[in-house]
């Protein structure tokens, strides 16, 4: 998984993330209009719900662009550690939008299911089924496209947007099942499909929200990464051991405090040179490490 990540500058990340989001916006505008047209003309409540879901994706992509632009800003006096957490804030906003969308769809579906008058529900047309198939293919392709760049840049906001696409693809599958079932005489399957869509959306919402909150709260990086950083420092010929290491994740970046044992008889100048060399080797080998403080201890 780590091999998929790419080390780029904040400016390059901003440019690529905005490009990916623009592709999502264009695709979602086209799909939402197509679904709305098909849902109204073909009398499919599930397809109309799906259209609303796709329309919410447009807003989510705009939020991603805003979050990425803010997170790419340079450090300043008020934010000496940078603005990386703004991307996590964008992911939280997206999760709220997803939750509202899902609850709205679920509420509408429950109202129709509890009415008990299924005979009054209109029969969905073939156009709705065809549109659902088109949506499944397009949204799944958009999911893999956005996911690729989200993992490459370790972007929580882009990953949230990718899952927005996946939840839309799943909702279209639910719509297709409901439409086909309704056309076979089980009209209650169309609103039931909308309820299933709601569940998928809320599950994606919870995953996105928990991931964003994890990145917003300081915590140490994984043991594997911590051990790898330690091994990198120990490879220096003048490093006699590691006295201690502390790490914390800030957005998608890592901050490290490292204590390294060295010969107590070397000069202060040489000690500083060793610290700088270890510092540079770690930052070079681990692109996610934004800042590292190396303290030398005599042994």
PDB file of C-alpha atoms in Angstrom:
ATOM      1  CA  UNK A   1       0.000   0.000   0.000  1.00  0.00           C
ATOM      2  CA  UNK A   2       2.817   2.386   0.809  1.00  0.00           C
ATOM      3  CA  UNK A   3       4.265   1.969  -2.667  1.00  0.00           C
ATOM      4  CA  UNK A   4       1.221   3.698  -4.155  1.00  0.00           C
ATOM      5  CA  UNK A   5       2.025   6.945  -2.323  1.00  0.00           C
ATOM      6  CA  UNK A   6       3.904   9.648  -4.121  1.00  0.00           C
ATOM      7  CA  UNK A   7       6.045  12.418  -2.702  1.00  0.00           C
ATOM      8  CA  UNK A   8       5.021  15.737  -4.251  1.00  0.00           C
ATOM      9  CA  UNK A   9       4.988  19.369  -3.187  1.00  0.00           C
ATOM     10  CA  UNK A  10       1.923  21.028  -1.657  1.00  0.00           C
ATOM     11  CA  UNK A  11       1.429  23.005  -4.873  1.00  0.00           C
ATOM     12  CA  UNK A  12       1.513  19.848  -7.011  1.00  0.00           C
ATOM     13  CA  UNK A  13      -0.904  18.084  -4.666  1.00  0.00           C
ATOM     14  CA  UNK A  14      -3.301  21.023  -4.807  1.00  0.00           C
ATOM     15  CA  UNK A  15      -3.173  21.093  -8.608  1.00  0.00           C
ATOM     16  CA  UNK A  16      -3.739  17.327  -8.969  1.00  0.00           C
ATOM     17  CA  UNK A  17      -6.486  17.178  -6.325  1.00  0.00           C
ATOM     18  CA  UNK A  18      -8.387  20.064  -7.926  1.00  0.00           C
ATOM     19  CA  UNK A  19      -8.097  18.377 -11.332  1.00  0.00           C
ATOM     20  CA  UNK A  20      -9.482  15.104  -9.966  1.00  0.00           C
ATOM     21  CA  UNK A  21     -12.313  16.975  -8.219  1.00  0.00           C
ATOM     22  CA  UNK A  22     -13.191  18.891 -11.396  1.00  0.00           C
ATOM     23  CA  UNK A  23     -13.539  15.588 -13.249  1.00  0.00           C
ATOM     24  CA  UNK A  24     -15.880  14.417 -10.471  1.00  0.00           C
ATOM     25  CA  UNK A  25     -17.963  17.588 -10.668  1.00  0.00           C
ATOM     26  CA  UNK A  26     -18.464  17.341 -14.439  1.00  0.00           C
ATOM     27  CA  UNK A  27     -19.334  13.638 -14.242  1.00  0.00           C
ATOM     28  CA  UNK A  28     -21.765  14.104 -11.361  1.00  0.00           C
ATOM     29  CA  UNK A  29     -23.588  17.037 -12.963  1.00  0.00           C
ATOM     30  CA  UNK A  30     -24.201  14.980 -16.099  1.00  0.00           C
ATOM     31  CA  UNK A  31     -25.257  11.880 -14.154  1.00  0.00           C
ATOM     32  CA  UNK A  32     -27.545  13.721 -11.717  1.00  0.00           C
ATOM     33  CA  UNK A  33     -29.414  15.440 -14.579  1.00  0.00           C
ATOM     34  CA  UNK A  34     -29.717  12.135 -16.457  1.00  0.00           C
ATOM     35  CA  UNK A  35     -30.985  10.307 -13.357  1.00  0.00           C
ATOM     36  CA  UNK A  36     -33.473  13.043 -12.500  1.00  0.00           C
ATOM     37  CA  UNK A  37     -34.836  13.039 -16.041  1.00  0.00           C
ATOM     38  CA  UNK A  38     -35.089   9.235 -16.092  1.00  0.00           C
ATOM     39  CA  UNK A  39     -36.599   9.094 -12.607  1.00  0.00           C
ATOM     40  CA  UNK A  40     -39.349  11.598 -13.422  1.00  0.00           C
ATOM     41  CA  UNK A  41     -40.115  10.307 -16.920  1.00  0.00           C
ATOM     42  CA  UNK A  42     -39.918   6.615 -15.940  1.00  0.00           C
ATOM     43  CA  UNK A  43     -41.759   7.052 -12.595  1.00  0.00           C
ATOM     44  CA  UNK A  44     -38.944   5.700 -10.389  1.00  0.00           C
ATOM     45  CA  UNK A  45     -38.641   7.009  -6.825  1.00  0.00           C
ATOM     46  CA  UNK A  46     -35.389   5.086  -6.401  1.00  0.00           C
ATOM     47  CA  UNK A  47     -33.892   6.802  -9.452  1.00  0.00           C
ATOM     48  CA  UNK A  48     -34.957  10.252  -8.203  1.00  0.00           C
ATOM     49  CA  UNK A  49     -33.289   9.427  -4.852  1.00  0.00           C
ATOM     50  CA  UNK A  50     -30.216   8.357  -6.788  1.00  0.00           C
ATOM     51  CA  UNK A  51     -30.238  11.691  -8.639  1.00  0.00           C
ATOM     52  CA  UNK A  52     -30.273  13.559  -5.328  1.00  0.00           C
ATOM     53  CA  UNK A  53     -27.337  11.456  -4.175  1.00  0.00           C
ATOM     54  CA  UNK A  54     -25.360  12.310  -7.325  1.00  0.00           C
ATOM     55  CA  UNK A  55     -26.198  15.999  -6.919  1.00  0.00           C
ATOM     56  CA  UNK A  56     -24.792  15.905  -3.376  1.00  0.00           C
ATOM     57  CA  UNK A  57     -21.561  14.560  -4.892  1.00  0.00           C
ATOM     58  CA  UNK A  58     -21.150  17.840  -6.775  1.00  0.00           C
ATOM     59  CA  UNK A  59     -21.223  19.733  -3.492  1.00  0.00           C
ATOM     60  CA  UNK A  60     -18.816  17.243  -1.908  1.00  0.00           C
ATOM     61  CA  UNK A  61     -16.277  17.737  -4.700  1.00  0.00           C
ATOM     62  CA  UNK A  62     -16.484  21.508  -4.208  1.00  0.00           C
ATOM     63  CA  UNK A  63     -15.819  20.997  -0.483  1.00  0.00           C
ATOM     64  CA  UNK A  64     -12.808  18.834  -1.378  1.00  0.00           C
ATOM     65  CA  UNK A  65     -11.392  21.616  -3.566  1.00  0.00           C
ATOM     66  CA  UNK A  66     -11.837  24.171  -0.777  1.00  0.00           C
ATOM     67  CA  UNK A  67     -10.280  21.833   1.810  1.00  0.00           C
ATOM     68  CA  UNK A  68      -7.309  20.968  -0.404  1.00  0.00           C
ATOM     69  CA  UNK A  69      -6.614  24.618  -1.228  1.00  0.00           C
ATOM     70  CA  UNK A  70      -6.676  25.542   2.455  1.00  0.00           C
ATOM     71  CA  UNK A  71      -4.509  22.587   3.518  1.00  0.00           C
ATOM     72  CA  UNK A  72      -1.904  23.478   0.867  1.00  0.00           C
ATOM     73  CA  UNK A  73      -1.320  26.940   2.350  1.00  0.00           C
ATOM     74  CA  UNK A  74       2.150  27.564   3.765  1.00  0.00           C
ATOM     75  CA  UNK A  75       2.794  27.817   7.493  1.00  0.00           C
ATOM     76  CA  UNK A  76       2.286  31.238   9.048  1.00  0.00           C
ATOM     77  CA  UNK A  77       2.571  32.892  12.476  1.00  0.00           C
ATOM     78  CA  UNK A  78      -0.869  31.692  13.565  1.00  0.00           C
ATOM     79  CA  UNK A  79      -0.403  28.197  12.096  1.00  0.00           C
ATOM     80  CA  UNK A  80       3.308  27.333  12.458  1.00  0.00           C
ATOM     81  CA  UNK A  81       2.629  23.639  11.790  1.00  0.00           C
ATOM     82  CA  UNK A  82       0.773  24.317   8.538  1.00  0.00           C
ATOM     83  CA  UNK A  83      -2.849  23.766   7.537  1.00  0.00           C
ATOM     84  CA  UNK A  84      -2.942  20.030   6.752  1.00  0.00           C
ATOM     85  CA  UNK A  85      -5.875  19.426   9.094  1.00  0.00           C
ATOM     86  CA  UNK A  86      -8.145  21.539   6.900  1.00  0.00           C
ATOM     87  CA  UNK A  87      -8.342  18.521   4.612  1.00  0.00           C
ATOM     88  CA  UNK A  88      -9.727  16.485   7.506  1.00  0.00           C
ATOM     89  CA  UNK A  89     -12.218  19.275   8.225  1.00  0.00           C
ATOM     90  CA  UNK A  90     -13.370  18.986   4.596  1.00  0.00           C
ATOM     91  CA  UNK A  91     -13.818  15.231   5.066  1.00  0.00           C
ATOM     92  CA  UNK A  92     -15.966  15.869   8.176  1.00  0.00           C
ATOM     93  CA  UNK A  93     -18.137  18.301   6.191  1.00  0.00           C
ATOM     94  CA  UNK A  94     -18.517  15.672   3.475  1.00  0.00           C
ATOM     95  CA  UNK A  95     -19.607  13.083   6.023  1.00  0.00           C
ATOM     96  CA  UNK A  96     -22.298  15.470   7.309  1.00  0.00           C
ATOM     97  CA  UNK A  97     -23.537  16.081   3.751  1.00  0.00           C
ATOM     98  CA  UNK A  98     -23.624  12.332   3.138  1.00  0.00           C
ATOM     99  CA  UNK A  99     -25.547  11.753   6.381  1.00  0.00           C
ATOM    100  CA  UNK A 100     -28.173  14.384   5.533  1.00  0.00           C
ATOM    101  CA  UNK A 101     -28.543  12.947   2.033  1.00  0.00           C
ATOM    102  CA  UNK A 102     -28.916   9.406   3.348  1.00  0.00           C
ATOM    103  CA  UNK A 103     -31.445  10.354   6.029  1.00  0.00           C
ATOM    104  CA  UNK A 104     -33.554  12.310   3.535  1.00  0.00           C
ATOM    105  CA  UNK A 105     -33.639   9.343   1.147  1.00  0.00           C
ATOM    106  CA  UNK A 106     -34.389   6.929   3.995  1.00  0.00           C
ATOM    107  CA  UNK A 107     -37.214   9.091   5.376  1.00  0.00           C
ATOM    108  CA  UNK A 108     -38.893   9.297   1.955  1.00  0.00           C
ATOM    109  CA  UNK A 109     -38.540   5.538   1.453  1.00  0.00           C
ATOM    110  CA  UNK A 110     -40.003   4.693   4.880  1.00  0.00           C
ATOM    111  CA  UNK A 111     -42.993   6.965   4.242  1.00  0.00           C
ATOM    112  CA  UNK A 112     -43.809   5.090   1.027  1.00  0.00           C
ATOM    113  CA  UNK A 113     -43.216   1.657   2.558  1.00  0.00           C
ATOM    114  CA  UNK A 114     -45.382   2.335   5.615  1.00  0.00           C
ATOM    115  CA  UNK A 115     -48.229   3.753   3.544  1.00  0.00           C
ATOM    116  CA  UNK A 116     -49.177   0.176   2.600  1.00  0.00           C
ATOM    117  CA  UNK A 117     -50.845   1.303  -0.605  1.00  0.00           C
ATOM    118  CA  UNK A 118     -48.411  -0.218  -3.080  1.00  0.00           C
ATOM    119  CA  UNK A 119     -50.990  -0.439  -5.857  1.00  0.00           C
ATOM    120  CA  UNK A 120     -50.930   3.346  -6.145  1.00  0.00           C
ATOM    121  CA  UNK A 121     -47.192   3.370  -6.820  1.00  0.00           C
ATOM    122  CA  UNK A 122     -46.389   3.889 -10.492  1.00  0.00           C
ATOM    123  CA  UNK A 123     -44.574   1.260 -12.516  1.00  0.00           C
ATOM    124  CA  UNK A 124     -40.946   2.311 -13.254  1.00  0.00           C
ATOM    125  CA  UNK A 125     -40.078   2.491 -16.958  1.00  0.00           C
ATOM    126  CA  UNK A 126     -37.275   0.774 -18.851  1.00  0.00           C
ATOM    127  CA  UNK A 127     -35.447   4.120 -19.141  1.00  0.00           C
ATOM    128  CA  UNK A 128     -34.897   4.096 -15.363  1.00  0.00           C
ATOM    129  CA  UNK A 129     -33.273   0.654 -15.498  1.00  0.00           C
ATOM    130  CA  UNK A 130     -30.996   1.660 -18.379  1.00  0.00           C
ATOM    131  CA  UNK A 131     -29.955   4.816 -16.537  1.00  0.00           C
ATOM    132  CA  UNK A 132     -29.174   2.797 -13.411  1.00  0.00           C
ATOM    133  CA  UNK A 133     -26.833   0.544 -15.396  1.00  0.00           C
ATOM    134  CA  UNK A 134     -25.063   3.556 -16.921  1.00  0.00           C
ATOM    135  CA  UNK A 135     -24.717   5.082 -13.453  1.00  0.00           C
ATOM    136  CA  UNK A 136     -23.239   1.904 -11.941  1.00  0.00           C
ATOM    137  CA  UNK A 137     -20.528   1.715 -14.594  1.00  0.00           C
ATOM    138  CA  UNK A 138     -19.683   5.443 -14.507  1.00  0.00           C
ATOM    139  CA  UNK A 139     -19.674   5.829 -10.722  1.00  0.00           C
ATOM    140  CA  UNK A 140     -17.590   2.705 -10.149  1.00  0.00           C
ATOM    141  CA  UNK A 141     -15.059   4.022 -12.679  1.00  0.00           C
ATOM    142  CA  UNK A 142     -15.034   7.398 -10.879  1.00  0.00           C
ATOM    143  CA  UNK A 143     -14.523   5.597  -7.559  1.00  0.00           C
ATOM    144  CA  UNK A 144     -11.390   3.774  -8.763  1.00  0.00           C
ATOM    145  CA  UNK A 145     -10.092   6.907 -10.493  1.00  0.00           C
ATOM    146  CA  UNK A 146     -10.436   9.082  -7.364  1.00  0.00           C
ATOM    147  CA  UNK A 147      -9.269   6.294  -5.038  1.00  0.00           C
ATOM    148  CA  UNK A 148      -6.070   5.914  -7.078  1.00  0.00           C
ATOM    149  CA  UNK A 149      -5.084   9.533  -6.479  1.00  0.00           C
ATOM    150  CA  UNK A 150      -6.351   9.516  -2.871  1.00  0.00           C
ATOM    151  CA  UNK A 151      -3.976   6.658  -2.023  1.00  0.00           C
ATOM    152  CA  UNK A 152      -1.161   8.119  -4.097  1.00  0.00           C
ATOM    153  CA  UNK A 153      -1.299  11.405  -2.156  1.00  0.00           C
ATOM    154  CA  UNK A 154      -2.621   9.921   1.135  1.00  0.00           C
ATOM    155  CA  UNK A 155      -5.546  12.348   0.949  1.00  0.00           C
ATOM    156  CA  UNK A 156      -8.445  11.858   3.353  1.00  0.00           C
ATOM    157  CA  UNK A 157     -10.659  14.344   1.507  1.00  0.00           C
ATOM    158  CA  UNK A 158     -10.109  12.654  -1.862  1.00  0.00           C
ATOM    159  CA  UNK A 159     -10.710   9.244  -0.288  1.00  0.00           C
ATOM    160  CA  UNK A 160     -13.975  10.576   1.174  1.00  0.00           C
ATOM    161  CA  UNK A 161     -14.948  11.774  -2.289  1.00  0.00           C
ATOM    162  CA  UNK A 162     -14.006   8.367  -3.737  1.00  0.00           C
ATOM    163  CA  UNK A 163     -16.316   6.639  -1.265  1.00  0.00           C
ATOM    164  CA  UNK A 164     -19.006   9.122  -2.190  1.00  0.00           C
ATOM    165  CA  UNK A 165     -18.698   7.734  -5.745  1.00  0.00           C
ATOM    166  CA  UNK A 166     -18.755   4.138  -4.460  1.00  0.00           C
ATOM    167  CA  UNK A 167     -21.859   4.774  -2.346  1.00  0.00           C
ATOM    168  CA  UNK A 168     -23.504   6.260  -5.432  1.00  0.00           C
ATOM    169  CA  UNK A 169     -22.612   3.151  -7.446  1.00  0.00           C
ATOM    170  CA  UNK A 170     -24.086   0.970  -4.695  1.00  0.00           C
ATOM    171  CA  UNK A 171     -27.204   3.118  -4.574  1.00  0.00           C
ATOM    172  CA  UNK A 172     -27.599   2.689  -8.336  1.00  0.00           C
ATOM    173  CA  UNK A 173     -27.371  -1.091  -7.873  1.00  0.00           C
ATOM    174  CA  UNK A 174     -30.133  -0.790  -5.292  1.00  0.00           C
ATOM    175  CA  UNK A 175     -32.129   1.340  -7.713  1.00  0.00           C
ATOM    176  CA  UNK A 176     -31.710  -1.222 -10.491  1.00  0.00           C
ATOM    177  CA  UNK A 177     -32.895  -4.070  -8.249  1.00  0.00           C
ATOM    178  CA  UNK A 178     -35.867  -2.010  -7.110  1.00  0.00           C
ATOM    179  CA  UNK A 179     -36.796  -0.958 -10.639  1.00  0.00           C
ATOM    180  CA  UNK A 180     -36.549  -4.480 -12.067  1.00  0.00           C
ATOM    181  CA  UNK A 181     -38.471  -5.894  -9.111  1.00  0.00           C
ATOM    182  CA  UNK A 182     -41.199  -3.277  -9.447  1.00  0.00           C
ATOM    183  CA  UNK A 183     -41.538  -4.043 -13.157  1.00  0.00           C
ATOM    184  CA  UNK A 184     -41.999  -7.703 -12.240  1.00  0.00           C
ATOM    185  CA  UNK A 185     -44.996  -6.714 -10.119  1.00  0.00           C
ATOM    186  CA  UNK A 186     -43.358  -6.056  -6.747  1.00  0.00           C
ATOM    187  CA  UNK A 187     -43.854  -2.305  -6.676  1.00  0.00           C
ATOM    188  CA  UNK A 188     -42.757  -2.053  -3.039  1.00  0.00           C
ATOM    189  CA  UNK A 189     -39.214  -3.000  -4.114  1.00  0.00           C
ATOM    190  CA  UNK A 190     -38.655   0.467  -5.605  1.00  0.00           C
ATOM    191  CA  UNK A 191     -39.001   2.384  -2.288  1.00  0.00           C
ATOM    192  CA  UNK A 192     -37.276  -0.511  -0.493  1.00  0.00           C
ATOM    193  CA  UNK A 193     -34.286   0.032  -2.790  1.00  0.00           C
ATOM    194  CA  UNK A 194     -34.205   3.663  -1.637  1.00  0.00           C
ATOM    195  CA  UNK A 195     -34.076   2.461   1.981  1.00  0.00           C
ATOM    196  CA  UNK A 196     -31.154   0.148   1.175  1.00  0.00           C
ATOM    197  CA  UNK A 197     -29.410   3.103  -0.488  1.00  0.00           C
ATOM    198  CA  UNK A 198     -29.846   5.051   2.758  1.00  0.00           C
ATOM    199  CA  UNK A 199     -28.105   2.296   4.749  1.00  0.00           C
ATOM    200  CA  UNK A 200     -25.147   2.182   2.344  1.00  0.00           C
ATOM    201  CA  UNK A 201     -24.790   5.955   2.506  1.00  0.00           C
ATOM    202  CA  UNK A 202     -24.871   6.070   6.315  1.00  0.00           C
ATOM    203  CA  UNK A 203     -22.239   3.299   6.520  1.00  0.00           C
ATOM    204  CA  UNK A 204     -19.931   5.271   4.214  1.00  0.00           C
ATOM    205  CA  UNK A 205     -20.641   8.393   6.266  1.00  0.00           C
ATOM    206  CA  UNK A 206     -19.505   6.717   9.490  1.00  0.00           C
ATOM    207  CA  UNK A 207     -16.283   5.400   7.897  1.00  0.00           C
ATOM    208  CA  UNK A 208     -15.366   8.807   6.472  1.00  0.00           C
ATOM    209  CA  UNK A 209     -16.164  10.628   9.722  1.00  0.00           C
ATOM    210  CA  UNK A 210     -14.128   8.241  11.901  1.00  0.00           C
ATOM    211  CA  UNK A 211     -11.113   8.440   9.572  1.00  0.00           C
ATOM    212  CA  UNK A 212     -11.246  12.247   9.544  1.00  0.00           C
ATOM    213  CA  UNK A 213     -11.539  12.458  13.337  1.00  0.00           C
ATOM    214  CA  UNK A 214      -8.599  10.079  13.713  1.00  0.00           C
ATOM    215  CA  UNK A 215      -6.447  12.419  11.631  1.00  0.00           C
ATOM    216  CA  UNK A 216      -7.625  15.511  13.520  1.00  0.00           C
ATOM    217  CA  UNK A 217      -6.616  14.142  16.939  1.00  0.00           C
ATOM    218  CA  UNK A 218      -2.884  13.830  17.642  1.00  0.00           C
ATOM    219  CA  UNK A 219      -1.792  10.235  17.923  1.00  0.00           C
ATOM    220  CA  UNK A 220       1.369   8.285  17.219  1.00  0.00           C
ATOM    221  CA  UNK A 221       1.969   6.705  13.837  1.00  0.00           C
ATOM    222  CA  UNK A 222       1.954   2.941  13.397  1.00  0.00           C
ATOM    223  CA  UNK A 223       4.606   0.762  15.071  1.00  0.00           C
ATOM    224  CA  UNK A 224       5.833  -0.308  11.620  1.00  0.00           C
ATOM    225  CA  UNK A 225       6.585   3.273  10.581  1.00  0.00           C
ATOM    226  CA  UNK A 226       8.110   4.117  13.980  1.00  0.00           C
ATOM    227  CA  UNK A 227      10.392   1.052  13.810  1.00  0.00           C
ATOM    228  CA  UNK A 228      11.373   1.890  10.222  1.00  0.00           C
ATOM    229  CA  UNK A 229      12.352   5.434  11.227  1.00  0.00           C
ATOM    230  CA  UNK A 230      14.385   4.023  14.104  1.00  0.00           C
ATOM    231  CA  UNK A 231      16.214   1.612  11.801  1.00  0.00           C
ATOM    232  CA  UNK A 232      16.963   4.432   9.378  1.00  0.00           C
ATOM    233  CA  UNK A 233      18.580   6.460  12.181  1.00  0.00           C
ATOM    234  CA  UNK A 234      20.572   3.452  13.432  1.00  0.00           C
ATOM    235  CA  UNK A 235      22.135   3.002  10.008  1.00  0.00           C
ATOM    236  CA  UNK A 236      24.264   6.100  10.558  1.00  0.00           C
ATOM    237  CA  UNK A 237      27.809   4.888  11.362  1.00  0.00           C
ATOM    238  CA  UNK A 238      28.123   7.216  14.387  1.00  0.00           C
ATOM    239  CA  UNK A 239      24.754   6.300  15.898  1.00  0.00           C
ATOM    240  CA  UNK A 240      25.353   4.022  18.897  1.00  0.00           C
ATOM    241  CA  UNK A 241      21.659   3.381  19.565  1.00  0.00           C
ATOM    242  CA  UNK A 242      18.285   5.015  19.963  1.00  0.00           C
ATOM    243  CA  UNK A 243      17.419   6.508  23.342  1.00  0.00           C
ATOM    244  CA  UNK A 244      13.807   7.207  22.437  1.00  0.00           C
ATOM    245  CA  UNK A 245      11.369   8.154  19.691  1.00  0.00           C
ATOM    246  CA  UNK A 246       8.050   9.976  19.772  1.00  0.00           C
ATOM    247  CA  UNK A 247       5.817  10.469  16.735  1.00  0.00           C
ATOM    248  CA  UNK A 248       2.525  12.190  16.057  1.00  0.00           C
ATOM    249  CA  UNK A 249       0.372  12.508  12.986  1.00  0.00           C
ATOM    250  CA  UNK A 250      -0.840  15.943  11.958  1.00  0.00           C
ATOM    251  CA  UNK A 251      -3.353  15.534   9.138  1.00  0.00           C
ATOM    252  CA  UNK A 252      -1.522  13.312   6.680  1.00  0.00           C
ATOM    253  CA  UNK A 253       1.952  14.368   7.892  1.00  0.00           C
ATOM    254  CA  UNK A 254       4.209  12.952  10.616  1.00  0.00           C
ATOM    255  CA  UNK A 255       6.211  14.853  13.239  1.00  0.00           C
ATOM    256  CA  UNK A 256       9.091  13.046  14.955  1.00  0.00           C
ATOM    257  CA  UNK A 257      11.144  13.655  18.107  1.00  0.00           C
ATOM    258  CA  UNK A 258      14.190  11.371  18.147  1.00  0.00           C
ATOM    259  CA  UNK A 259      16.969  10.873  20.702  1.00  0.00           C
ATOM    260  CA  UNK A 260      20.140   9.203  19.406  1.00  0.00           C
ATOM    261  CA  UNK A 261      23.121   7.901  21.392  1.00  0.00           C
ATOM    262  CA  UNK A 262      26.600   8.926  20.177  1.00  0.00           C
ATOM    263  CA  UNK A 263      30.167   8.904  21.492  1.00  0.00           C
ATOM    264  CA  UNK A 264      30.308  11.302  24.439  1.00  0.00           C
ATOM    265  CA  UNK A 265      33.840  12.412  23.521  1.00  0.00           C
ATOM    266  CA  UNK A 266      33.006  13.904  20.120  1.00  0.00           C
ATOM    267  CA  UNK A 267      32.806  17.677  19.689  1.00  0.00           C
ATOM    268  CA  UNK A 268      29.547  19.624  19.772  1.00  0.00           C
ATOM    269  CA  UNK A 269      30.062  20.519  16.113  1.00  0.00           C
ATOM    270  CA  UNK A 270      30.383  16.850  15.118  1.00  0.00           C
ATOM    271  CA  UNK A 271      27.337  15.994  17.220  1.00  0.00           C
ATOM    272  CA  UNK A 272      25.291  18.588  15.329  1.00  0.00           C
ATOM    273  CA  UNK A 273      26.571  17.257  11.996  1.00  0.00           C
ATOM    274  CA  UNK A 274      25.445  13.730  12.911  1.00  0.00           C
ATOM    275  CA  UNK A 275      22.019  15.027  13.966  1.00  0.00           C
ATOM    276  CA  UNK A 276      21.625  16.896  10.655  1.00  0.00           C
ATOM    277  CA  UNK A 277      22.671  13.857   8.613  1.00  0.00           C
ATOM    278  CA  UNK A 278      20.192  11.611  10.445  1.00  0.00           C
ATOM    279  CA  UNK A 279      17.511  14.296  10.045  1.00  0.00           C
ATOM    280  CA  UNK A 280      18.093  14.546   6.276  1.00  0.00           C
ATOM    281  CA  UNK A 281      18.189  10.775   5.709  1.00  0.00           C
ATOM    282  CA  UNK A 282      14.879  10.257   7.524  1.00  0.00           C
ATOM    283  CA  UNK A 283      13.105  13.088   5.676  1.00  0.00           C
ATOM    284  CA  UNK A 284      14.467  11.721   2.397  1.00  0.00           C
ATOM    285  CA  UNK A 285      13.333   8.149   3.086  1.00  0.00           C
ATOM    286  CA  UNK A 286       9.953   9.046   4.602  1.00  0.00           C
ATOM    287  CA  UNK A 287       8.083  11.678   2.517  1.00  0.00           C
ATOM    288  CA  UNK A 288       5.270  11.917   5.093  1.00  0.00           C
ATOM    289  CA  UNK A 289       7.706  13.185   7.773  1.00  0.00           C
ATOM    290  CA  UNK A 290       7.258  16.949   7.648  1.00  0.00           C
ATOM    291  CA  UNK A 291       9.400  17.787  10.691  1.00  0.00           C
ATOM    292  CA  UNK A 292      11.912  15.853  12.783  1.00  0.00           C
ATOM    293  CA  UNK A 293      13.891  16.987  15.809  1.00  0.00           C
ATOM    294  CA  UNK A 294      17.037  14.915  16.478  1.00  0.00           C
ATOM    295  CA  UNK A 295      18.636  15.222  19.907  1.00  0.00           C
ATOM    296  CA  UNK A 296      22.067  13.657  20.542  1.00  0.00           C
ATOM    297  CA  UNK A 297      22.817  11.975  23.855  1.00  0.00           C
ATOM    298  CA  UNK A 298      26.278  10.905  25.073  1.00  0.00           C
ATOM    299  CA  UNK A 299      27.020   7.229  25.667  1.00  0.00           C
TER     300      UNK A 299
END
